[in-house]
Amino acid sequence: MSTLVTPLLDSVETPDDLRKLQPSQLRQLADELRAEMIATVGQTGGHLGSGLGVVELTTAVHYVFNTPDDRLIWDVGHQAYPHKILTGRRSRMQTLRQGGGLSGFTKRSESEYDPFGTAHSSTSISAALGFAVANKLAGKPGKGIAIIGDGAMSAGMAYEAMNNAAAAGNRLVVILNDNDMSIAPPVGGLSAYLARLVSSRPFLELRELLRAISRRLPEPLHKAARKTDEFARGMAMGGTLFEELGFYYVGPIDGHNLDQLIPVLENVRDAAEGPCLVHVVTQKGKGYGPAEDAADKYHGVQKFDVITGEQAKSAAGPPSYTGVFAQALMAEAARDKTICAITAAMPAGTGLDKFAKTYPERSFDVGIAEQHAVTFAAGLAAQGMRPFCAIYSTFLQRAYDQVVHDVAIQNLPVRFAIDRAGLVGADGATHAGSFDVTYLATLPNMVVMAAADEAELVHMVHTAALHDSGPIAFRYPRGNGTGVALPAVPERLEIGKGRIVREGTKVALLSLGTRLTEALKAADLLDAKGLSTTVADLRFAKPLDEALIRRLIASHDVVVTIEEGSIGGLGAHVLTMASDEGLTDAGLRIRTMRLPDVFQDQDAPDKQYDAAGLNAPQIVDTVLKALRHNSAGVKEARA
Ligand SMILES: Cc1ncc(C[n+]2csc(CCOP(=O)(O)OP(=O)(O)O)c2C)c(N)n1
């Protein structure tokens, strides 16, 4: 980093410094910013392509608008690295996505220039509208500015927000950053519409653009503009979907041309009435050859060599859970033509890109539209198909009502493949898969499984494929499996039946999911202390294996549940059952280990689990404390 020559960037600590520069200096500043961004992400890894595409836009927006009083909201926030560099965080960029470091997204607690936390897509227009309306009501001048990608524009929430945008008047500015890419190529009618818009309206000359915009200027300026030139025909306005929704549409404009961006944004800033939408065309990965040439435009990268673009390879290891899921599903699809797969804009992330190659007609990428994905799957299921809806735990949160209302109440056999369950590392709290067991296992009709390793995952895919009597979900984590041999022939698991992995007599560890490895380590440690330990893999959070739980409670001194999920999951279900049956009345020592009641920031996954108290030594501690805890102690604590 120190080898970079960045004379202008060195003079910019915050946007106030940026605004002291001459417009003629901005090109150089943007070039320096781009070089800085490449050097930084080369060392940290993270999101690269999206940030490279908005270097000029970031520069222009901070130059023209009065941030932080004008509230700038980056949709998803994964493209906000240049924004972070320009807003006082340059010296901390090396800490990006690491424990104690900067978040990979925007975050309110990090900077006054991040007025709103983002990470899940398509929230920016709603939030910007909220800021704009609050300012309007308070009589304050600040605007709400949303910068949203064409991928994020595929989500319904963006339209719900635009439908209400008139409430903000000219305090709302939406900048549509159209790079014709989501993580994967964008899909659907909207993407085709934007492409038509761009191709049918070549970038206008600046003169024409400004003439068009001048209609929206305050009256005196508007008259002056009219005097110098009559309004051109074929201006950059009229008839777009966005105009039908009440926006003043400007564009498309070249998002890498600062000579266009600056005057257009200045005009939008000064517009007198109504919300504006500026359609900016950019190139993902712009200015860095290896990113421009890559199919995914280097959306997310490992650390890489800046000269060659070569990314650090993760050490060869067992196959990833995602890969095992995809293979297992393809095997099911080979024997059953009704099996189909749905992803919401995450074909590679869910492994369904492979499925799509073999079964293109049974594979559906619906765009960033989790709610639609779930109800679409419900429709498919109601019509006799066997849909697998593959959505990360954190993104399925967005479709909860669809899971309840469209799937569970109607008892439709939708299969939910829930990837990224548990803590996810560098992406932090917004992406953690903490809640799915809690929110799914409360639902009547729902079956909820968690895979303890990749062999179990294969069995669960098979079990789900054959389960036609209602909805079924199975969860599995990010990253590599344990290396266990994969079954040649998958087993159909009996619904609601767990398994004993190791038999003991004094302590029973009831595990759900991949903490099983830690539970087994803990059992070794406990055995070494003379505490004979049983380890059970419950497999099902719902229905519980009540017979097994009853038996283990009756025959052990201490029972501990362990899961990679929030309160309200396995532990809560086991406790409820035990207390409902009066099993706890006899002074049973039962403890629940789960994620703590905090949103954990990014860190290495192992450290996150250590902080969460879910590693083997902490399991041992919990058991020992429970054994030491006599009933007199309980009474003292209560008194
Ligand atoms: C609700 C939700 N679903 C999925 C994702 C995963 N995701 C992160 S960025 C992205 C693509 C966004 O595309 P676009 O808005 O065009 O931005 P670009 O990366 O092209 O700049 C997706 C699908 C997400 N962040 N939020």
XYZ file of C-alpha atoms and ligand atoms in Angstrom:
665
model
C 0.000 0.000 0.000
C 2.773 2.402 0.962
C 4.225 1.915 -2.520
C 1.237 3.638 -4.113
C 1.715 7.257 -5.091
C -1.530 8.956 -4.135
C -0.921 12.680 -3.771
C -4.552 13.719 -4.107
C -6.037 10.895 -2.077
C -3.576 11.697 0.702
C -5.196 15.130 0.983
C -8.704 13.702 1.337
C -9.627 12.488 4.793
C -13.341 13.220 4.459
C -15.713 14.447 1.756
C -15.186 18.028 2.991
C -11.605 17.752 1.696
C -12.855 16.235 -1.525
C -15.169 19.171 -2.096
C -12.204 21.556 -1.937
C -10.741 20.003 -5.100
C -11.298 21.436 -8.561
C -13.525 19.401 -10.881
C -10.507 18.994 -13.120
C -8.711 17.102 -10.323
C -11.412 14.499 -9.825
C -10.268 12.190 -12.597
C -6.898 11.800 -10.943
C -8.497 11.323 -7.548
C -10.731 8.582 -8.905
C -7.742 6.813 -10.451
C -5.910 6.918 -7.142
C -8.988 5.688 -5.319
C -9.298 2.753 -7.691
C -5.638 1.794 -7.248
C -6.017 2.036 -3.475
C -9.092 -0.162 -3.544
C -7.354 -2.844 -5.632
C -4.299 -2.826 -3.369
C -6.457 -3.052 -0.247
C -8.703 -5.886 -1.362
C -5.647 -7.706 -2.733
C -4.507 -7.938 0.867
C -7.804 -8.488 2.651
C -10.027 -10.255 0.130
C -13.673 -9.269 0.012
C -15.994 -7.638 -2.496
C -14.056 -6.179 -5.391
C -15.933 -5.930 -8.681
C -18.871 -3.910 -7.402
C -16.685 -1.313 -5.669
C -14.456 -0.896 -8.726
C -17.544 -0.131 -10.763
C -18.599 2.775 -8.559
C -15.301 4.589 -8.044
C -16.366 7.561 -10.177
C -19.921 7.481 -8.836
C -18.661 7.523 -5.250
C -16.371 10.443 -6.019
C -19.104 12.374 -7.803
C -21.821 11.814 -5.235
C -19.681 12.961 -2.321
C -18.430 15.885 -4.409
C -21.882 17.107 -5.354
C -24.033 16.250 -2.368
C -23.602 17.488 1.145
C -22.824 14.231 2.911
C -23.304 13.315 5.708
C -26.258 15.748 6.014
C -27.537 14.405 2.737
C -28.084 10.783 3.734
C -26.350 8.392 1.353
C -27.442 4.757 1.447
C -25.581 2.110 -0.513
C -27.866 -0.812 -1.270
C -26.340 -4.096 -0.003
C -23.275 -2.042 0.950
C -20.805 -4.482 -0.603
C -19.776 -1.791 -3.100
C -19.044 0.787 -0.398
C -15.281 0.235 -0.047
C -14.394 3.390 -2.069
C -16.965 5.228 0.066
C -15.216 3.985 3.208
C -11.862 5.156 1.896
C -13.238 8.660 1.252
C -15.074 8.917 4.564
C -12.357 8.748 7.186
C -11.731 5.001 7.200
C -8.819 4.727 4.792
C -6.285 3.877 7.480
C -8.445 0.996 8.734
C -9.162 -0.620 5.374
C -6.583 -3.341 6.091
C -8.869 -4.566 8.878
C -11.813 -5.093 6.551
C -14.017 -8.087 7.389
C -11.718 -9.203 10.200
C -12.365 -9.494 13.911
C -12.472 -6.020 15.461
C -12.074 -4.425 12.029
C -14.254 -2.612 9.546
C -17.426 -4.285 8.380
C -17.665 -5.387 4.762
C -20.942 -3.474 4.526
C -22.163 -0.086 5.721
C -22.836 0.175 9.406
C -24.269 2.996 11.484
C -21.875 2.472 14.375
C -18.875 2.779 12.074
C -19.277 6.252 10.629
C -21.629 9.202 10.426
C -21.319 8.738 6.669
C -23.120 5.392 7.016
C -26.559 6.603 8.044
C -28.088 3.171 7.540
C -26.810 -0.378 7.898
C -27.139 -2.554 4.831
C -26.168 -6.054 3.648
C -29.471 -7.637 2.637
C -30.407 -6.134 -0.669
C -33.066 -3.737 -1.896
C -33.688 -1.789 1.305
C -32.047 1.467 0.248
C -34.982 3.247 -1.371
C -37.291 2.617 1.594
C -34.660 3.833 4.039
C -33.746 6.876 1.929
C -37.436 7.711 1.698
C -37.643 7.537 5.485
C -34.745 9.953 5.854
C -36.187 12.280 3.243
C -39.651 12.378 4.762
C -38.264 12.875 8.276
C -36.269 15.858 7.006
C -39.286 17.206 5.199
C -41.380 17.019 8.366
C -38.619 18.655 10.397
C -38.109 21.344 7.763
C -34.499 20.278 7.269
C -32.885 20.484 3.836
C -31.050 17.112 3.697
C -31.888 14.605 1.008
C -32.149 10.828 1.059
C -29.963 9.306 -1.655
C -30.230 5.609 -2.485
C -27.665 3.945 -4.733
C -29.108 0.643 -5.866
C -27.815 -1.936 -8.344
C -29.772 -3.471 -11.201
C -29.643 -6.811 -9.348
C -31.089 -5.298 -6.193
C -33.742 -3.612 -8.348
C -35.216 -7.052 -9.034
C -36.614 -7.312 -5.502
C -40.200 -6.342 -4.804
C -39.243 -4.137 -1.906
C -37.617 -1.606 -4.251
C -40.956 -1.200 -6.036
C -42.902 -0.965 -2.811
C -40.641 1.941 -1.918
C -40.846 3.641 -5.306
C -44.605 3.339 -5.197
C -44.548 5.634 -2.161
C -41.734 7.916 -3.263
C -43.887 10.927 -4.034
C -44.148 11.530 -0.272
C -40.542 12.741 -0.281
C -40.843 15.328 -3.036
C -37.445 16.446 -4.291
C -35.696 15.194 -1.178
C -35.392 11.686 -2.612
C -32.759 10.775 -5.178
C -32.395 7.215 -6.436
C -29.299 6.340 -8.411
C -29.725 3.111 -10.325
C -26.245 1.642 -10.767
C -26.775 -0.540 -13.800
C -23.779 -2.804 -14.460
C -25.883 -5.531 -16.040
C -24.745 -7.992 -13.392
C -26.055 -9.318 -10.126
C -23.579 -11.767 -8.531
C -24.437 -13.914 -11.508
C -25.822 -12.449 -14.739
C -29.115 -10.753 -13.942
C -32.345 -12.489 -14.800
C -35.890 -11.714 -15.773
C -38.014 -9.084 -17.383
C -36.645 -6.108 -15.485
C -33.114 -6.874 -16.522
C -34.262 -7.148 -20.130
C -36.137 -3.858 -19.742
C -33.085 -2.022 -18.437
C -30.999 -3.434 -21.267
C -33.587 -2.149 -23.762
C -33.592 1.229 -22.080
C -29.826 1.460 -22.330
C -29.617 0.275 -25.901
C -32.504 2.402 -27.142
C -31.145 5.549 -25.552
C -27.488 5.962 -26.293
C -25.685 8.216 -23.860
C -26.890 11.712 -24.607
C -24.599 14.617 -25.165
C -24.223 16.530 -21.960
C -25.939 19.546 -23.529
C -29.045 17.514 -24.230
C -29.053 15.966 -20.795
C -28.849 19.291 -19.078
C -31.567 20.729 -21.235
C -33.789 17.881 -20.167
C -32.997 18.256 -16.529
C -33.408 22.014 -16.567
C -37.163 21.527 -16.686
C -36.953 20.483 -13.081
C -34.814 23.383 -11.943
C -36.279 26.079 -9.724
C -38.203 28.573 -11.864
C -35.584 31.361 -12.377
C -32.881 28.897 -13.397
C -35.345 27.077 -15.533
C -36.242 30.297 -17.406
C -32.608 31.088 -17.930
C -32.032 27.682 -19.366
C -35.012 28.060 -21.653
C -33.709 31.360 -22.934
C -30.409 29.884 -24.005
C -31.898 26.895 -25.673
C -35.264 25.468 -26.526
C -35.884 22.033 -25.093
C -34.555 19.340 -27.292
C -36.639 16.604 -28.742
C -35.883 13.072 -27.635
C -34.669 14.150 -24.251
C -33.600 11.667 -21.622
C -37.032 11.414 -20.166
C -40.521 10.239 -20.806
C -42.327 6.964 -20.724
C -40.150 4.840 -18.523
C -41.411 2.471 -15.889
C -39.832 4.753 -13.316
C -41.734 7.743 -14.575
C -44.964 5.837 -14.341
C -44.081 5.324 -10.688
C -43.708 9.084 -10.193
C -39.973 9.584 -10.671
C -38.245 12.067 -12.851
C -36.014 9.735 -14.887
C -32.599 10.911 -16.047
C -30.402 8.724 -18.159
C -28.893 6.504 -19.070
C -25.588 8.207 -18.389
C -22.020 6.943 -18.418
C -21.123 6.234 -14.814
C -17.395 6.388 -15.444
C -17.445 9.815 -17.066
C -17.029 12.424 -14.364
C -17.631 15.221 -16.839
C -21.162 13.864 -17.216
C -21.758 12.676 -13.706
C -20.905 15.904 -11.920
C -23.150 18.318 -13.850
C -26.012 15.837 -14.038
C -25.907 15.185 -10.295
C -25.643 18.921 -9.628
C -28.804 19.440 -11.621
C -30.578 16.608 -9.867
C -29.471 18.050 -6.531
C -31.022 21.404 -7.479
C -34.200 19.996 -8.986
C -37.261 21.726 -7.642
C -39.866 19.036 -7.505
C -40.484 15.339 -7.267
C -38.150 12.401 -6.646
C -35.440 11.789 -9.275
C -34.046 8.531 -10.560
C -30.686 8.747 -12.280
C -29.896 5.720 -14.427
C -26.138 5.317 -14.402
C -24.442 2.680 -16.532
C -21.250 1.226 -15.095
C -18.995 -1.734 -15.623
C -18.456 -4.177 -12.785
C -14.729 -4.642 -12.151
C -13.929 -1.459 -14.113
C -10.269 -0.557 -14.416
C -8.791 -3.865 -13.285
C -8.181 -6.284 -16.137
C -8.507 -9.574 -14.270
C -11.849 -8.439 -12.808
C -13.172 -7.077 -16.097
C -12.306 -10.374 -17.777
C -13.710 -12.698 -15.108
C -17.185 -14.147 -15.633
C -18.240 -13.055 -12.136
C -16.331 -9.742 -12.470
C -14.552 -10.681 -9.224
C -17.713 -10.103 -7.211
C -16.143 -11.609 -4.105
C -12.485 -12.583 -3.955
C -9.849 -14.164 -1.764
C -6.631 -12.238 -1.209
C -4.982 -11.880 -4.615
C -1.785 -10.896 -6.381
C -2.434 -7.419 -7.756
C -0.119 -7.880 -10.749
C -1.516 -11.205 -11.964
C -4.961 -11.116 -10.375
C -4.395 -14.642 -9.117
C -6.398 -15.380 -5.989
C -5.080 -17.258 -2.991
C -6.296 -20.833 -3.119
C -7.850 -22.219 -0.009
C -6.084 -25.371 1.127
C -7.468 -28.507 -0.490
C -9.777 -30.209 1.959
C -13.014 -32.100 2.205
C -15.789 -31.055 -0.165
C -17.934 -28.092 0.807
C -21.421 -28.641 2.186
C -22.739 -26.584 -0.716
C -21.048 -28.866 -3.237
C -22.258 -32.005 -1.487
C -25.806 -30.646 -1.459
C -25.684 -29.901 -5.188
C -24.349 -33.358 -6.053
C -26.906 -35.079 -3.854
C -29.751 -33.089 -5.358
C -28.605 -33.920 -8.865
C -28.613 -37.596 -7.966
C -32.210 -37.245 -6.745
C -33.181 -35.312 -9.867
C -31.761 -38.088 -12.031
C -34.241 -40.597 -10.627
C -37.212 -38.225 -10.171
C -38.311 -35.871 -12.934
C -40.504 -33.822 -10.615
C -37.558 -32.554 -8.618
C -36.714 -28.964 -9.407
C -34.518 -26.322 -7.815
C -34.990 -22.653 -7.070
C -32.417 -20.036 -6.150
C -32.870 -16.347 -5.463
C -29.889 -14.861 -7.321
C -27.353 -17.189 -5.706
C -26.729 -19.946 -8.277
C -23.033 -20.388 -7.427
C -23.457 -19.735 -3.717
C -26.044 -22.490 -3.388
C -24.347 -24.885 -5.842
C -27.381 -24.764 -8.114
C -25.271 -23.499 -11.012
C -24.156 -27.112 -11.425
C -27.727 -28.367 -11.208
C -28.760 -25.792 -13.836
C -26.167 -27.080 -16.284
C -27.564 -30.605 -16.131
C -31.232 -29.752 -15.641
C -31.738 -26.282 -17.128
C -35.483 -26.728 -17.529
C -35.933 -27.706 -13.887
C -33.769 -24.955 -12.477
C -35.022 -21.467 -11.671
C -33.031 -18.388 -10.724
C -35.731 -15.910 -9.774
C -33.427 -12.973 -9.007
C -33.177 -11.353 -5.603
C -36.720 -12.297 -4.712
C -36.801 -14.690 -1.773
C -40.468 -14.092 -1.041
C -41.420 -14.908 -4.579
C -39.072 -17.913 -4.577
C -40.942 -19.467 -1.661
C -44.447 -18.855 -2.964
C -43.397 -19.945 -6.449
C -42.132 -23.183 -4.873
C -45.459 -23.527 -3.051
C -47.300 -23.272 -6.353
C -45.020 -25.844 -7.941
C -45.561 -28.192 -5.008
C -49.321 -27.746 -5.107
C -49.207 -28.787 -8.745
C -47.287 -32.000 -8.066
C -43.660 -30.946 -8.472
C -41.036 -31.576 -5.793
C -39.337 -28.196 -5.417
C -36.119 -27.610 -3.475
C -35.915 -23.979 -2.476
C -32.209 -23.327 -1.791
C -31.855 -20.132 0.199
C -29.306 -19.049 2.782
C -30.623 -19.038 6.325
C -30.237 -15.278 6.625
C -32.069 -14.493 3.373
C -34.934 -16.874 4.110
C -35.813 -14.518 6.967
C -37.195 -12.176 4.349
C -39.701 -14.794 3.192
C -41.036 -15.801 6.582
C -44.655 -14.992 5.927
C -44.492 -16.919 2.675
C -43.099 -19.904 4.587
C -45.911 -19.648 7.135
C -48.843 -18.634 4.977
C -48.158 -20.134 1.586
C -46.285 -23.279 2.594
C -46.863 -24.393 6.190
C -50.555 -23.564 6.597
C -51.320 -25.335 3.345
C -48.979 -28.166 4.329
C -47.302 -28.101 0.938
C -44.228 -30.265 0.438
C -41.701 -27.551 -0.308
C -38.159 -28.622 0.520
C -36.029 -25.877 2.064
C -32.280 -26.326 1.599
C -30.869 -23.848 4.087
C -27.230 -23.068 3.404
C -24.960 -20.839 5.572
C -26.611 -22.045 8.780
C -24.813 -20.884 11.901
C -22.049 -18.285 12.094
C -20.516 -17.335 8.772
C -17.261 -15.525 9.543
C -16.233 -12.455 7.536
C -19.728 -11.335 6.510
C -20.711 -10.823 10.135
C -24.027 -10.434 11.889
C -26.132 -9.542 8.864
C -25.297 -12.821 7.179
C -25.253 -15.153 10.187
C -27.669 -18.043 9.946
C -28.766 -17.826 13.553
C -32.514 -17.940 13.535
C -33.846 -20.521 11.085
C -34.372 -23.356 13.568
C -36.136 -20.930 15.878
C -38.410 -19.495 13.233
C -39.117 -22.775 11.439
C -39.509 -25.224 14.307
C -42.343 -23.158 15.787
C -44.489 -23.880 12.729
C -47.071 -26.658 12.681
C -46.513 -29.153 9.832
C -42.862 -28.233 9.410
C -40.062 -30.795 9.672
C -36.681 -29.276 10.579
C -33.402 -31.173 10.223
C -29.780 -30.136 10.707
C -26.881 -32.037 9.158
C -24.057 -32.987 11.504
C -21.679 -33.683 8.614
C -21.736 -34.002 4.843
C -22.775 -37.671 4.867
C -25.800 -36.709 6.953
C -26.529 -33.956 4.458
C -26.746 -36.533 1.665
C -29.239 -38.544 3.731
C -31.258 -35.418 4.430
C -31.473 -34.425 0.762
C -32.765 -37.930 0.037
C -35.176 -37.832 2.967
C -36.511 -34.456 1.839
C -36.900 -35.645 -1.739
C -39.113 -38.511 -0.558
C -41.085 -36.472 1.960
C -44.382 -35.623 0.277
C -46.592 -35.150 3.315
C -45.657 -31.555 4.105
C -42.849 -28.987 4.213
C -39.385 -30.044 5.270
C -36.211 -28.052 5.871
C -32.595 -29.063 6.338
C -29.763 -26.769 7.336
C -26.026 -27.000 6.824
C -23.168 -24.578 7.311
C -20.826 -22.581 5.121
C -17.479 -24.134 4.278
C -15.962 -27.570 4.078
C -17.345 -30.763 5.539
C -15.606 -32.957 8.061
C -14.079 -35.322 5.528
C -16.345 -38.222 6.446
C -16.927 -40.732 3.630
C -20.006 -39.969 1.580
C -22.601 -42.742 1.399
C -22.738 -44.669 -1.845
C -26.469 -45.072 -1.349
C -28.318 -42.413 0.613
C -30.499 -43.481 3.485
C -34.051 -42.337 4.055
C -34.057 -41.073 7.634
C -37.006 -41.843 9.805
C -38.734 -38.541 10.499
C -38.180 -37.435 14.089
C -35.539 -40.029 14.950
C -32.092 -39.115 16.231
C -29.064 -41.361 16.631
C -26.674 -42.221 19.404
C -23.137 -41.538 18.249
C -21.429 -42.621 21.433
C -22.879 -44.303 24.466
C -22.044 -43.329 28.062
C -23.726 -43.285 31.453
C -23.347 -40.012 33.329
C -23.487 -37.070 30.927
C -25.645 -36.792 27.801
C -24.799 -34.265 25.095
C -27.706 -33.711 22.697
C -26.317 -32.112 19.563
C -28.110 -30.644 16.573
C -25.973 -29.837 13.521
C -22.244 -29.590 13.050
C -21.362 -28.837 16.677
C -21.369 -32.629 16.859
C -17.608 -32.539 16.259
C -17.139 -30.292 19.302
C -19.531 -32.427 21.344
C -17.431 -35.505 20.557
C -14.237 -33.670 21.532
C -15.912 -32.599 24.758
C -16.967 -36.193 25.408
C -13.318 -37.301 25.156
C -12.319 -34.627 27.655
C -15.148 -35.578 30.011
C -14.396 -39.281 29.749
C -10.795 -38.499 30.678
C -12.167 -36.934 33.861
C -14.080 -40.089 34.624
C -17.402 -38.750 33.379
C -18.764 -41.300 30.970
C -20.514 -39.343 28.229
C -23.226 -40.131 25.721
C -23.385 -38.079 22.547
C -26.580 -38.043 20.523
C -27.079 -36.405 17.145
C -30.722 -35.453 17.288
C -30.931 -34.758 13.550
C -34.431 -33.273 13.977
C -35.358 -30.083 15.833
C -38.889 -30.900 14.813
C -40.391 -33.362 15.426
C -38.184 -34.102 18.403
C -37.103 -37.645 19.106
C -39.035 -37.610 22.352
C -38.454 -41.265 23.179
C -34.691 -40.839 22.874
C -34.705 -37.644 24.921
C -36.842 -39.242 27.615
C -34.513 -42.206 27.826
C -31.363 -40.080 28.032
C -32.882 -37.801 30.664
C -33.868 -40.793 32.766
C -30.482 -42.459 32.571
C -27.986 -39.562 32.910
C -27.095 -37.071 35.639
C -26.679 -34.098 33.316
C -28.189 -33.374 29.910
C -26.837 -30.571 27.696
C -28.280 -29.475 24.364
C -25.898 -27.906 21.820
C -26.835 -26.099 18.635
C -25.604 -23.398 16.229
C -28.690 -21.280 16.557
C -30.410 -18.692 18.687
C -32.522 -19.178 21.769
C -35.847 -20.705 20.856
C -34.361 -23.626 18.945
C -33.519 -27.159 20.012
C -32.826 -26.249 23.640
C -36.168 -24.521 24.032
C -38.022 -27.452 22.495
C -36.251 -30.010 24.686
C -36.839 -27.934 27.831
C -40.483 -27.423 26.979
C -41.005 -31.112 26.425
C -39.136 -32.028 29.612
C -41.056 -29.576 31.758
C -44.425 -30.384 30.162
C -43.840 -34.042 30.999
C -42.694 -33.215 34.520
C -39.256 -34.651 33.797
C -37.546 -31.623 35.328
C -39.507 -31.893 38.594
C -37.073 -34.418 40.034
C -34.178 -31.926 40.045
C -32.849 -32.888 36.624
C -29.756 -30.964 35.579
C -30.411 -29.818 32.043
C -28.550 -27.019 30.280
C -28.944 -25.447 26.841
C -25.977 -24.210 24.800
C -26.826 -21.957 21.897
C -25.758 -18.704 20.269
C -25.670 -15.800 22.709
C -28.326 -13.097 22.669
C -26.158 -10.633 20.724
C -25.468 -9.918 17.076
C -21.899 -11.128 16.701
C -19.566 -9.115 14.475
C -17.361 -10.641 11.809
C -14.388 -12.786 12.766
C -12.842 -16.136 11.883
C -15.625 -18.713 12.376
C -13.735 -20.596 15.054
C -13.202 -17.420 17.032
C -16.856 -16.568 16.611
C -17.826 -19.946 18.049
C -15.372 -19.434 20.850
C -16.950 -16.061 21.619
C -20.345 -17.737 21.422
C -19.186 -20.328 23.962
C -19.893 -23.301 21.711
C -16.501 -25.005 21.462
C -15.484 -28.219 23.244
C -13.835 -26.644 26.339
C -16.950 -24.587 26.951
C -19.146 -27.662 26.654
C -16.961 -29.342 29.276
C -17.247 -26.263 31.522
C -21.007 -26.266 31.224
C -21.177 -29.925 32.215
C -18.826 -29.476 35.183
C -20.736 -26.445 36.439
C -23.996 -28.314 36.163
C -22.563 -31.226 38.149
C -21.256 -28.893 40.865
C -24.566 -27.096 41.059
C -26.441 -28.731 43.938
C -30.062 -28.124 44.707
C -29.130 -26.058 47.777
C -27.288 -23.729 45.426
C -30.394 -23.343 43.329
C -32.416 -22.402 46.393
C -29.772 -19.884 47.491
C -29.741 -18.279 44.086
C -33.521 -17.942 44.140
C -33.583 -16.462 47.634
C -31.998 -10.302 0.241
C -30.662 -10.658 -0.344
N -30.543 -11.723 -1.160
C -29.347 -12.029 -1.691
C -28.235 -11.277 -1.416
C -26.869 -11.689 -1.950
N -26.327 -10.664 -2.863
C -25.405 -9.780 -2.460
S -24.941 -8.723 -3.663
C -25.978 -9.468 -4.759
C -26.041 -8.969 -6.169
C -26.422 -7.549 -6.208
O -26.418 -7.124 -7.530
P -26.497 -5.590 -7.843
O -27.506 -4.940 -6.977
O -26.664 -5.427 -9.310
O -25.086 -5.030 -7.374
P -23.644 -5.261 -8.034
O -22.983 -6.317 -7.195
O -23.822 -5.673 -9.449
O -22.968 -3.957 -7.904
C -26.667 -10.531 -4.171
C -27.613 -11.413 -4.865
C -28.406 -10.179 -0.551
N -27.380 -9.402 -0.197
N -29.614 -9.887 -0.045
